[in-house]
């Protein structure tokens, strides 16, 4: 159990005088040290966090009426989010020693509300992976069983919260990279609607998929963090102008929900029987509570992953062309011409998974293959989007497992990329369509690892999604524990 | 679709990569496995389906075209692998014996 499972608890302790920001930071630093073997942090900002905590404590003593809304929020950042004056490397050698010259909009907005950043955490290289094993810093480990992966790519973020080394962590989600590790580590992971949070200062992987997300212990914290980060940003023209509701004040779910589930998912051959049973049990419980929950046909499930890997690798091959060894990042010492500099720096700087995806992306975008692969996948993406949105016109939510099974052993998918890719089958849909989705812990598998489920909602329906999770699902799942 | 050695070499050049023999063979095998998986998309009839390109359907957001958000020179050069205080330095660009640069 975490010492504090929500910011509300922290702030109560701060107001009663039982806790201080400095005390909080010391506690989390101790936790970080104690869990060093899980390889969660790439860099810990110990002195800086303590210093900031002392300043916040002093300000609070002088004026207890006006702390920021995130007073007492100790955060970690995935190593793909820029924080001015701090390193960011995307888990890659190619960004060795790189220092951010500005803060990501999402990060800046949290800092303005007095969040304390305690460090940056490990992830798959350029967020490409489902296990956090492709990081140049080596794998992070699942705190429930260190022989198992924490999931990925935001694996460091998930274990950071799971092992109580911070109250919340920012991750990014291109195809499930927030939700799958949250499910593997037994915490809550939220990916908002595409464009809900600015991507400015997020190291790009697949720009039409990437979203900043949160990994937390409580729905309240997810709501508050999203509310603060969300909204238009002049530095990201794809950030949405849609007004941001005060999610944290709208966590009461009124009435009954209409929920769809896919038999094609629950009967999928890759699905672990215990995950299936847990899903079915939740379906029954929601039905007993008076919600409408119905089986709906969705025949595109097995087309999602192939289309996703064509599109994201194409976008990645383009996005990662900026790493050329010229203006920043790693430059090979062996290069003697310009072309050599590009080739050798990139070859020595990128890891195998990144090279694999750049090569695939280059292939699907190359003359002669573009239409057959890239255009085709974009067409399939539209079919998937239209079908999903039409379901969400009739239903409030789609309920689906977060992953086919629980976390697997370290090393199990290292030699089989296709097996690793297929494990994203249930999370990728939300990114293909651009809709919000949450993963939440539901049960413990007989192997001792957490089982996570997932809810998707229509575009910009975060408020209803979080309220349903808060009022309905949590009460159902907590009553079972 | 099979990716052969000739195509792998072409892709390497386009991607500005230079794989070692072992890594090349490995990636070639992986790409072929992945393309086998991708073949599945051909089961779907996508005649007259418009490719989906933009996920955010809102129109463009206009702003004044003014210079903003500039970095001072020292800051801009801070992350450079090689610089002389004014410029980024790179290896020789013009090489008369080679035509690929």
Coordinates of C-alpha atoms in Angstrom, one line a residue:
Chain A
X1 CA 0.0 0.0 0.0
X2 CA 1.3 3.5 -0.8
X3 CA 1.8 5.9 2.1
X4 CA -0.6 8.3 0.4
X5 CA -2.9 7.1 -2.4
X6 CA -4.2 10.5 -3.4
X7 CA -3.2 14.2 -3.4
X8 CA -6.2 14.9 -1.2
X9 CA -4.7 12.7 1.5
X10 CA -1.4 14.5 1.1
X11 CA -2.9 17.9 1.3
X12 CA -4.9 17.0 4.4
X13 CA -1.7 15.9 6.1
X14 CA 0.0 19.2 5.0
X15 CA -2.9 21.3 6.3
X16 CA -3.0 19.5 9.7
X17 CA 0.8 20.0 10.0
X18 CA 1.4 16.3 10.2
X19 CA 3.4 16.4 6.9
X20 CA 5.6 18.9 5.1
X21 CA 6.7 19.0 1.5
X22 CA 10.3 18.4 2.7
X23 CA 9.1 15.3 4.6
X24 CA 7.3 14.0 1.5
X25 CA 10.3 14.4 -0.7
X26 CA 12.5 12.7 1.9
X27 CA 10.1 9.8 2.1
X28 CA 10.0 9.4 -1.7
X29 CA 13.8 9.7 -1.9
X30 CA 14.1 6.9 0.6
X31 CA 11.7 4.8 -1.4
X32 CA 13.7 5.4 -4.5
X33 CA 16.9 4.3 -2.8
X34 CA 15.2 1.2 -1.3
X35 CA 13.9 0.2 -4.8
X36 CA 17.1 0.9 -6.7
X37 CA 17.2 -2.7 -7.9
X38 CA 14.0 -2.1 -9.9
X39 CA 16.0 0.3 -12.1
X40 CA 13.1 2.9 -12.2
X41 CA 15.0 6.2 -12.3
X42 CA 17.3 7.4 -15.0
X43 CA 18.1 10.5 -12.9
X44 CA 16.9 11.6 -9.4
X45 CA 16.7 15.3 -8.7
X46 CA 17.3 14.9 -5.0
X47 CA 18.8 18.2 -4.0
X48 CA 16.7 20.2 -6.2
X49 CA 13.5 18.6 -5.1
X50 CA 14.4 19.1 -1.4
X51 CA 15.2 22.7 -2.1
X52 CA 11.9 23.3 -3.8
X53 CA 10.1 21.5 -1.0
X54 CA 11.7 23.7 1.6
X55 CA 10.7 26.8 -0.4
X56 CA 7.1 25.6 -0.7
X57 CA 7.0 24.8 3.0
X58 CA 8.1 28.3 3.9
X59 CA 5.6 29.9 1.5
X60 CA 2.9 27.7 3.0
X61 CA 3.8 28.8 6.5
X62 CA 3.8 32.4 5.6
X63 CA 0.6 32.2 3.5
X64 CA -1.4 29.0 4.0
X65 CA -4.3 30.3 2.0
X66 CA -2.7 30.3 -1.4
X67 CA -0.7 27.2 -2.3
X68 CA -0.8 25.9 -5.9
X69 CA -3.4 23.3 -6.7
X70 CA -0.7 20.7 -6.8
X71 CA 0.8 21.6 -3.5
X72 CA 2.3 18.3 -2.2
X73 CA 2.3 16.6 -5.6
X74 CA 5.6 14.7 -6.0
X75 CA 5.9 13.6 -9.6
X76 CA 8.3 11.7 -11.9
X77 CA 8.6 12.3 -15.7
X78 CA 9.0 9.7 -18.4
X79 CA 12.4 10.3 -20.1
X80 CA 10.7 11.6 -23.2
X81 CA 9.3 14.8 -21.7
X82 CA 11.4 18.0 -21.7
X83 CA 12.0 19.8 -18.5
X84 CA 14.1 22.9 -18.9
X85 CA 17.7 22.6 -17.6
X86 CA 17.3 18.8 -17.2
X87 CA 18.4 15.9 -19.2
X88 CA 16.1 14.0 -21.6
X89 CA 17.3 11.0 -23.6
X90 CA 14.3 8.9 -24.6
X91 CA 16.2 5.9 -23.2
X92 CA 18.6 6.3 -26.2
X93 CA 22.3 6.6 -26.6
X94 CA 21.7 9.1 -29.4
X95 CA 20.6 11.7 -26.9
X96 CA 23.3 11.0 -24.4
X97 CA 24.0 14.2 -22.4
X98 CA 21.2 16.2 -24.0
X99 CA 19.7 19.0 -21.9
X100 CA 16.2 20.4 -22.5
X101 CA 16.2 24.1 -23.5
X102 CA 12.5 24.5 -22.6
X103 CA 9.8 22.6 -20.7
X104 CA 7.1 20.6 -22.3
X105 CA 3.8 22.5 -22.0
X106 CA 2.3 19.7 -19.9
X107 CA 5.3 19.8 -17.5
X108 CA 5.3 23.6 -17.3
X109 CA 1.6 23.7 -16.4
X110 CA 2.1 21.3 -13.5
X111 CA 5.1 23.2 -12.2
X112 CA 3.1 26.4 -12.2
X113 CA 0.7 24.7 -9.8
X114 CA 3.6 23.8 -7.4
X115 CA 4.2 20.2 -8.4
X116 CA 7.7 18.9 -7.4
X117 CA 9.5 16.8 -10.0
X118 CA 11.6 14.2 -8.2
X119 CA 13.3 12.7 -11.2
X120 CA 13.0 11.2 -14.7
X121 CA 12.1 7.6 -15.2
X122 CA 13.1 4.8 -17.6
X123 CA 11.2 3.9 -20.7
X124 CA 11.7 1.9 -23.9
X125 CA 14.0 3.7 -26.4
X126 CA 11.9 6.4 -28.0
X127 CA 8.9 4.8 -26.4
X128 CA 9.2 1.9 -28.8
X129 CA 8.5 -1.3 -26.9
X130 CA 6.1 -2.9 -24.5
X131 CA 8.4 -4.0 -21.8
X132 CA 10.9 -1.2 -21.0
X133 CA 13.7 -3.6 -22.1
X134 CA 14.8 -1.6 -25.2
X135 CA 16.1 1.3 -23.0
X136 CA 19.8 1.9 -23.1
X137 CA 19.7 2.0 -19.3
X138 CA 18.6 -1.6 -19.2
X139 CA 15.2 -3.0 -18.2
X140 CA 13.0 -1.8 -15.3
X141 CA 11.4 -4.5 -13.2
X142 CA 7.9 -5.1 -11.9
X143 CA 7.7 -4.4 -8.2
X144 CA 5.3 -7.2 -7.6
X145 CA 7.8 -9.7 -9.0
X146 CA 11.2 -8.4 -10.2
X147 CA 11.6 -11.3 -12.7
X148 CA 8.7 -9.8 -14.6
X149 CA 8.5 -6.8 -16.9
X150 CA 6.6 -3.7 -15.8
X151 CA 5.2 -3.3 -19.3
X152 CA 6.1 -0.4 -21.5
X153 CA 6.9 1.8 -22.9
X154 CA 6.1 4.0 -19.8
X155 CA 7.4 1.1 -17.6
X156 CA 9.5 3.3 -15.3
X157 CA 6.5 5.5 -14.7
X158 CA 4.3 2.6 -13.8
X159 CA 6.8 1.0 -11.3
X160 CA 7.6 4.5 -9.9
X161 CA 4.0 4.7 -8.7
X162 CA 3.6 1.0 -8.0
X163 CA 6.7 1.1 -5.7
X164 CA 5.5 4.3 -4.1
X165 CA 8.6 6.4 -5.1
X166 CA 6.3 9.3 -6.2
X167 CA 2.6 10.1 -6.0
X168 CA 2.1 10.2 -9.8
X169 CA 4.1 9.9 -13.0
X170 CA 3.7 11.4 -16.5
X171 CA 3.9 9.0 -19.3
X172 CA 3.1 9.0 -23.0
X173 CA 0.8 6.7 -24.9
X174 CA 1.2 6.0 -28.6
X175 CA -0.4 2.5 -28.7
X176 CA -1.0 1.7 -25.0
X177 CA 2.3 2.8 -23.4
X178 CA 0.5 4.3 -20.4
X179 CA -2.3 1.8 -20.0
X180 CA -0.5 -1.5 -20.5
X181 CA 2.2 -0.8 -17.9
X182 CA -0.5 0.6 -15.5
X183 CA -2.3 -2.7 -15.9
X184 CA 0.9 -4.8 -15.5
X185 CA 1.7 -2.8 -12.3
X186 CA -1.8 -2.7 -10.8
X187 CA -2.3 1.1 -11.0
X188 CA -4.5 3.5 -13.0
X189 CA -3.4 4.8 -16.4
X190 CA -5.2 7.4 -18.4
X191 CA -4.7 8.3 -22.1
X192 CA -6.8 11.4 -23.0
X193 CA -8.3 12.2 -26.4
X194 CA -5.8 12.9 -29.1
X195 CA -5.0 16.7 -29.0
X196 CA -6.4 17.1 -25.4
X197 CA -2.9 17.8 -24.0
X198 CA -0.2 19.6 -26.0
X199 CA 2.6 17.5 -27.4
X200 CA 5.0 20.4 -27.3
X201 CA 8.2 19.2 -25.6
X202 CA 7.3 15.5 -26.0
X203 CA 9.9 13.7 -28.0
X204 CA 7.9 12.6 -31.0
X205 CA 7.4 8.9 -32.0
X206 CA 4.1 8.7 -34.0
X207 CA 2.7 12.2 -34.1
X208 CA -0.9 11.3 -35.1
X209 CA -1.0 8.8 -32.1
X210 CA 1.2 10.3 -29.3
X211 CA -0.6 11.7 -26.2
X212 CA 0.7 12.6 -22.7
X213 CA -1.0 10.5 -20.1
X214 CA -0.9 9.9 -16.3
X215 CA -0.1 6.9 -14.1
X216 CA -1.6 7.3 -10.7
X217 CA -3.2 5.6 -7.6
X218 CA -6.5 7.4 -7.7
X219 CA -9.0 8.7 -10.2
X220 CA -9.1 12.0 -8.4
X221 CA -5.4 12.6 -9.1
X222 CA -5.8 11.6 -12.7
X223 CA -8.7 14.1 -13.1
X224 CA -6.8 17.0 -11.5
X225 CA -3.6 16.4 -13.4
X226 CA -5.4 16.2 -16.7
X227 CA -7.5 19.2 -16.0
X228 CA -4.3 21.3 -15.4
X229 CA -2.4 20.0 -18.4
X230 CA -5.2 19.9 -20.9
X231 CA -6.2 22.7 -23.2
X232 CA -5.0 24.7 -26.3
X233 CA -1.4 25.5 -26.6
X234 CA 0.0 28.0 -29.1
X235 CA 3.1 25.7 -29.5
X236 CA 1.1 22.7 -30.7
X237 CA -1.3 23.4 -33.6
X238 CA -2.8 19.9 -33.1
X239 CA -3.9 20.7 -29.5
X240 CA -7.6 21.0 -29.4
X241 CA -9.5 24.2 -28.8
X242 CA -12.4 22.3 -27.1
X243 CA -13.0 23.8 -23.6
X244 CA -11.6 21.7 -20.7
X245 CA -14.2 20.8 -18.1
X246 CA -13.1 20.8 -14.4
X247 CA -12.8 17.0 -14.4
X248 CA -11.9 16.9 -10.7
X249 CA -15.2 18.5 -9.8
X250 CA -17.3 16.3 -12.0
X251 CA -16.5 12.9 -10.5
X252 CA -20.1 12.0 -9.6
X253 CA -21.6 9.7 -12.1
X254 CA -25.3 10.3 -12.4
X255 CA -27.7 7.7 -13.9
X256 CA -26.9 4.4 -15.6
X257 CA -24.3 3.8 -18.3
X258 CA -24.6 2.0 -21.7
X259 CA -21.5 -0.1 -22.2
X260 CA -20.4 -2.3 -25.1
X261 CA -18.1 -5.2 -25.1
X262 CA -16.7 -7.2 -28.0
X263 CA -17.1 -11.0 -28.0
X264 CA -14.3 -11.0 -30.5
X265 CA -12.0 -9.6 -27.7
X266 CA -13.3 -11.8 -24.9
X267 CA -13.1 -14.9 -27.1
X268 CA -9.7 -13.9 -28.6
X269 CA -7.3 -16.9 -28.7
X270 CA -4.6 -14.8 -27.1
X271 CA -6.7 -14.0 -24.0
X272 CA -5.6 -15.5 -20.7
X273 CA -8.6 -17.4 -19.2
X274 CA -8.3 -15.6 -15.9
X275 CA -8.4 -12.2 -17.6
X276 CA -11.5 -13.4 -19.5
X277 CA -13.1 -14.5 -16.2
X278 CA -12.3 -11.2 -14.5
X279 CA -13.8 -9.3 -17.4
X280 CA -16.9 -11.4 -17.4
X281 CA -17.3 -11.0 -13.7
X282 CA -17.2 -7.2 -14.0
X283 CA -19.7 -7.3 -16.8
X284 CA -22.1 -9.3 -14.6
X285 CA -21.6 -6.9 -11.7
X286 CA -22.2 -3.8 -13.8
X287 CA -25.3 -5.4 -15.2
X288 CA -26.5 -6.2 -11.7
X289 CA -26.0 -2.6 -10.8
X290 CA -28.5 -1.6 -13.5
X291 CA -26.1 -0.6 -16.3
X292 CA -26.8 -1.7 -19.8
X293 CA -24.0 -3.8 -21.0
X294 CA -24.2 -5.5 -24.3
X295 CA -22.2 -7.6 -26.7
X296 CA -21.4 -5.7 -29.9
X297 CA -19.8 -7.0 -33.1
X298 CA -16.4 -5.6 -33.9
X299 CA -14.7 -7.5 -36.7
X300 CA -11.6 -5.3 -37.1
X301 CA -9.7 -6.4 -34.0
X302 CA -7.1 -8.4 -35.8
X303 CA -6.5 -5.6 -38.3
X304 CA -5.6 -3.0 -35.7
X305 CA -2.0 -4.1 -35.0
X306 CA -0.9 -4.5 -38.6
X307 CA -2.3 -1.1 -39.6
X308 CA -0.8 0.5 -36.4
X309 CA 2.7 -0.8 -37.1
X310 CA 2.7 0.5 -40.7
X311 CA 1.5 3.9 -39.6
X312 CA 3.6 4.4 -36.5
X313 CA 6.8 3.2 -38.0
X314 CA 6.2 5.5 -41.0
X315 CA 5.7 8.4 -38.7
X316 CA 8.7 7.4 -36.6
X317 CA 11.1 7.1 -39.6
X318 CA 10.2 10.6 -40.4
X319 CA 10.3 12.0 -36.8
X320 CA 13.6 10.3 -36.0
X321 CA 15.3 11.7 -39.1
X322 CA 16.1 14.8 -37.0
X323 CA 18.7 12.7 -35.1
X324 CA 21.6 13.3 -37.5
X325 CA 24.5 14.0 -35.2
X326 CA 24.8 17.6 -36.4
X327 CA 23.2 20.1 -34.0
X328 CA 22.7 17.9 -30.9
X329 CA 23.0 14.4 -29.7
X330 CA 25.5 11.7 -30.3
X331 CA 28.1 12.0 -33.1
X332 CA 30.2 9.1 -34.1
X333 CA 34.0 9.8 -33.7
X334 CA 34.6 7.6 -36.8
X335 CA 32.9 9.7 -39.4
X336 CA 35.0 11.6 -42.0
X337 CA 32.3 12.9 -44.4
X338 CA 28.8 14.4 -43.9
X339 CA 27.1 11.2 -45.1
X340 CA 29.3 9.2 -42.9
X341 CA 28.4 11.4 -39.9
X342 CA 24.7 10.8 -40.5
X343 CA 25.0 7.1 -41.0
X344 CA 27.5 6.2 -38.3
X345 CA 26.0 8.5 -35.7
X346 CA 22.5 7.0 -36.2
X347 CA 23.8 3.4 -36.5
X348 CA 25.8 3.7 -33.3
X349 CA 23.3 5.9 -31.5
X350 CA 20.0 3.9 -32.0
X351 CA 19.2 0.5 -30.5
X352 CA 18.0 -2.5 -32.5
X353 CA 14.2 -2.0 -31.9
X354 CA 14.4 1.7 -33.1
X355 CA 16.4 0.7 -36.2
X356 CA 13.9 -2.1 -36.9
X357 CA 11.0 0.4 -36.8
X358 CA 12.9 3.1 -38.8
X359 CA 13.7 0.5 -41.5
X360 CA 10.0 -0.7 -41.6
X361 CA 8.8 2.9 -41.7
X362 CA 11.3 3.8 -44.5
X363 CA 10.0 0.7 -46.4
X364 CA 6.3 1.5 -46.2
X365 CA 7.0 5.1 -47.3
X366 CA 9.3 4.3 -50.1
X367 CA 8.5 4.7 -53.8
X368 CA 6.7 1.7 -55.1
X369 CA 5.4 0.5 -51.7
X370 CA 3.7 3.7 -50.4
X371 CA 0.2 3.0 -51.7
X372 CA 0.2 -0.7 -51.0
X373 CA 1.2 -0.3 -47.3
X374 CA 1.0 3.3 -46.0
X375 CA -2.2 4.4 -47.9
X376 CA -3.8 1.0 -47.3
X377 CA -3.1 1.3 -43.5
X378 CA -4.6 4.9 -43.5
X379 CA -7.7 3.5 -45.2
X380 CA -8.0 0.7 -42.6
X381 CA -7.5 3.3 -39.9
X382 CA -10.6 5.1 -41.2
X383 CA -12.7 1.9 -41.2
X384 CA -11.6 1.2 -37.6
X385 CA -12.3 4.8 -36.6
X386 CA -15.8 5.0 -38.2
X387 CA -16.8 1.7 -36.7
X388 CA -15.6 2.5 -33.3
X389 CA -17.2 6.0 -33.2
X390 CA -20.5 4.6 -34.5
X391 CA -20.4 2.1 -31.5
X392 CA -19.7 5.1 -29.2
X393 CA -22.7 6.9 -30.5
X394 CA -24.9 4.2 -29.1
X395 CA -22.9 3.4 -26.0
X396 CA -21.1 5.5 -23.4
X397 CA -18.1 3.2 -23.1
X398 CA -16.4 0.2 -24.5
X399 CA -15.1 -2.3 -21.9
X400 CA -12.1 -4.4 -23.0
X401 CA -9.1 -6.0 -21.3
X402 CA -6.0 -3.8 -21.1
X403 CA -3.8 -6.7 -22.3
X404 CA -4.2 -10.3 -23.3
X405 CA -2.5 -11.5 -20.1
X406 CA -0.5 -10.3 -17.2
X407 CA 3.1 -9.1 -17.2
X408 CA 5.5 -11.6 -18.7
X409 CA 9.1 -12.6 -17.8
X410 CA 12.0 -10.4 -18.6
X411 CA 13.5 -11.6 -21.9
X412 CA 10.5 -13.5 -23.1
X413 CA 9.7 -11.2 -26.2
X414 CA 13.2 -9.8 -26.8
X415 CA 13.8 -12.1 -29.8
X416 CA 10.2 -12.1 -31.2
X417 CA 9.1 -8.5 -32.0
X418 CA 5.9 -9.8 -33.6
X419 CA 4.8 -11.5 -30.4
X420 CA 5.5 -8.3 -28.5
X421 CA 3.6 -6.2 -31.0
X422 CA 0.5 -8.5 -30.9
X423 CA 0.3 -8.0 -27.1
X424 CA -0.8 -4.4 -27.8
X425 CA -4.0 -5.7 -29.4
X426 CA -6.5 -4.2 -27.0
X427 CA -4.8 -0.8 -26.3
X428 CA -4.0 0.4 -29.8
X429 CA -7.6 0.9 -30.8
X430 CA -8.0 4.1 -28.7
X431 CA -4.9 5.6 -30.4
X432 CA -6.0 4.6 -33.9
X433 CA -9.3 6.4 -33.3
X434 CA -8.0 9.2 -31.1
X435 CA -10.4 8.6 -28.2
X436 CA -9.7 8.6 -24.4
X437 CA -9.2 5.4 -22.5
X438 CA -8.3 4.3 -19.0
X439 CA -6.7 1.1 -17.6
X440 CA -7.5 0.1 -14.1
X441 CA -6.7 -2.8 -11.8
X442 CA -9.4 -5.3 -11.4
X443 CA -8.1 -8.5 -9.8
X444 CA -5.0 -10.5 -9.0
X445 CA -4.1 -13.4 -11.3
X446 CA -3.2 -16.8 -9.7
X447 CA 0.4 -16.0 -10.8
X448 CA 0.3 -13.1 -8.3
X449 CA 0.4 -10.3 -10.9
X450 CA -2.3 -7.7 -11.4
X451 CA -5.0 -8.0 -14.0
X452 CA -6.1 -4.7 -15.6
X453 CA -9.1 -3.8 -17.6
X454 CA -9.8 -0.9 -19.9
X455 CA -12.6 1.5 -20.7
X456 CA -12.8 3.6 -23.8
X457 CA -15.1 6.6 -24.4
X458 CA -16.0 9.0 -27.2
X459 CA -13.8 11.9 -28.1
X460 CA -13.5 14.5 -25.3
X461 CA -15.6 12.4 -23.0
X462 CA -12.9 12.3 -20.3
X463 CA -15.3 13.8 -17.6
X464 CA -17.8 11.0 -18.0
X465 CA -15.2 8.3 -18.3
X466 CA -13.4 9.4 -15.1
X467 CA -16.6 9.8 -13.2
X468 CA -17.8 6.3 -14.2
X469 CA -14.4 4.9 -13.1
X470 CA -14.5 6.8 -9.9
X471 CA -18.1 6.2 -8.8
X472 CA -19.0 2.9 -10.3
X473 CA -16.0 0.8 -11.2
X474 CA -14.0 1.6 -8.1
X475 CA -16.8 0.8 -5.8
X476 CA -17.3 -2.5 -7.6
X477 CA -13.6 -3.5 -7.6
X478 CA -12.9 -2.3 -4.0
X479 CA -15.8 -4.1 -2.6
X480 CA -14.3 -7.3 -4.0
X481 CA -10.9 -6.9 -2.4
Chain B
X1 CA 6.3 -9.5 -50.4
X2 CA 9.8 -10.5 -49.4
X3 CA 12.5 -8.0 -48.5
X4 CA 15.8 -9.2 -50.1
X5 CA 19.3 -8.1 -49.4
X6 CA 19.3 -5.5 -52.2
X7 CA 16.2 -3.8 -50.8
X8 CA 17.6 -3.9 -47.3
X9 CA 20.7 -2.0 -48.6
X10 CA 18.5 0.6 -50.3
X11 CA 16.4 1.1 -47.2
X12 CA 19.5 1.4 -45.1
X13 CA 20.8 4.2 -47.3
X14 CA 17.4 6.0 -47.3
X15 CA 17.2 5.7 -43.5
X16 CA 20.8 6.8 -43.2
X17 CA 21.8 3.7 -41.3
X18 CA 24.7 1.3 -41.8
X19 CA 23.9 -2.1 -40.3
X20 CA 26.4 -4.7 -39.5
X21 CA 26.1 -8.0 -41.3
X22 CA 24.5 -9.8 -38.3
X23 CA 22.1 -6.9 -37.5
X24 CA 21.2 -6.7 -41.2
X25 CA 20.3 -10.3 -41.4
X26 CA 18.3 -10.1 -38.2
X27 CA 16.4 -7.0 -39.2
X28 CA 15.7 -8.5 -42.7
X29 CA 14.2 -11.6 -41.1
X30 CA 12.1 -9.4 -38.7
X31 CA 10.8 -7.1 -41.4
X32 CA 9.7 -10.1 -43.4
X33 CA 7.9 -11.5 -40.4
X34 CA 6.2 -8.2 -39.8
X35 CA 5.2 -7.8 -43.4
X36 CA 3.6 -11.3 -43.2
X37 CA 1.5 -9.9 -40.4
X38 CA 0.7 -6.8 -42.3
X39 CA -0.5 -8.9 -45.3
X40 CA -3.7 -9.3 -43.3
X41 CA -4.8 -5.8 -44.3
X42 CA -5.4 -7.0 -47.8
X43 CA -8.3 -9.0 -46.6
X44 CA -10.2 -5.7 -46.2
X45 CA -11.8 -4.0 -49.2
X46 CA -10.8 -0.4 -49.0
X47 CA -12.0 0.7 -52.4
X48 CA -13.2 4.3 -52.2
X49 CA -12.2 4.6 -48.5
X50 CA -10.5 8.0 -47.9
X51 CA -7.2 7.6 -46.1
X52 CA -7.4 8.9 -42.5
X53 CA -4.7 11.5 -42.1
X54 CA -5.8 14.0 -39.5
X55 CA -7.1 12.8 -36.1
X56 CA -8.0 16.2 -34.8
X57 CA -10.8 17.4 -37.0
X58 CA -10.7 21.0 -35.9
X59 CA -9.6 23.6 -38.5
X60 CA -6.3 25.4 -38.5
X61 CA -5.5 27.8 -35.7
X62 CA -4.0 31.0 -37.1
X63 CA -1.5 33.2 -35.4
X64 CA 0.5 36.3 -36.3
X65 CA 3.7 35.4 -38.2
X66 CA 6.1 37.0 -35.8
X67 CA 9.5 35.8 -34.5
X68 CA 9.2 34.4 -31.1
X69 CA 10.7 31.7 -28.8
X70 CA 14.3 32.3 -29.9
X71 CA 17.3 30.8 -28.2
X72 CA 20.4 32.8 -27.4
X73 CA 23.5 31.5 -29.3
X74 CA 25.2 29.8 -26.3
X75 CA 22.0 27.9 -25.5
X76 CA 21.5 26.9 -29.1
X77 CA 25.0 25.5 -29.3
X78 CA 24.9 23.9 -25.8
X79 CA 23.9 20.4 -27.0
X80 CA 26.1 20.5 -30.1
X81 CA 28.6 17.6 -30.5
X82 CA 31.1 20.1 -32.1
X83 CA 30.9 23.9 -32.3
X84 CA 33.3 26.8 -32.3
X85 CA 31.3 29.3 -30.2
X86 CA 29.5 30.7 -33.3
X87 CA 28.7 27.8 -35.6
X88 CA 28.0 24.1 -35.5
X89 CA 31.0 22.3 -36.9
X90 CA 30.7 19.3 -39.3
X91 CA 33.1 17.1 -41.2
X92 CA 34.0 18.2 -44.7
X93 CA 30.9 18.4 -46.9
X94 CA 32.4 18.6 -50.4
X95 CA 34.4 15.6 -51.4
X96 CA 35.1 15.4 -55.1
X97 CA 35.8 11.7 -55.0
X98 CA 32.4 10.8 -53.6
X99 CA 29.1 11.8 -54.9
X100 CA 26.8 10.4 -52.2
X101 CA 27.1 13.4 -49.9

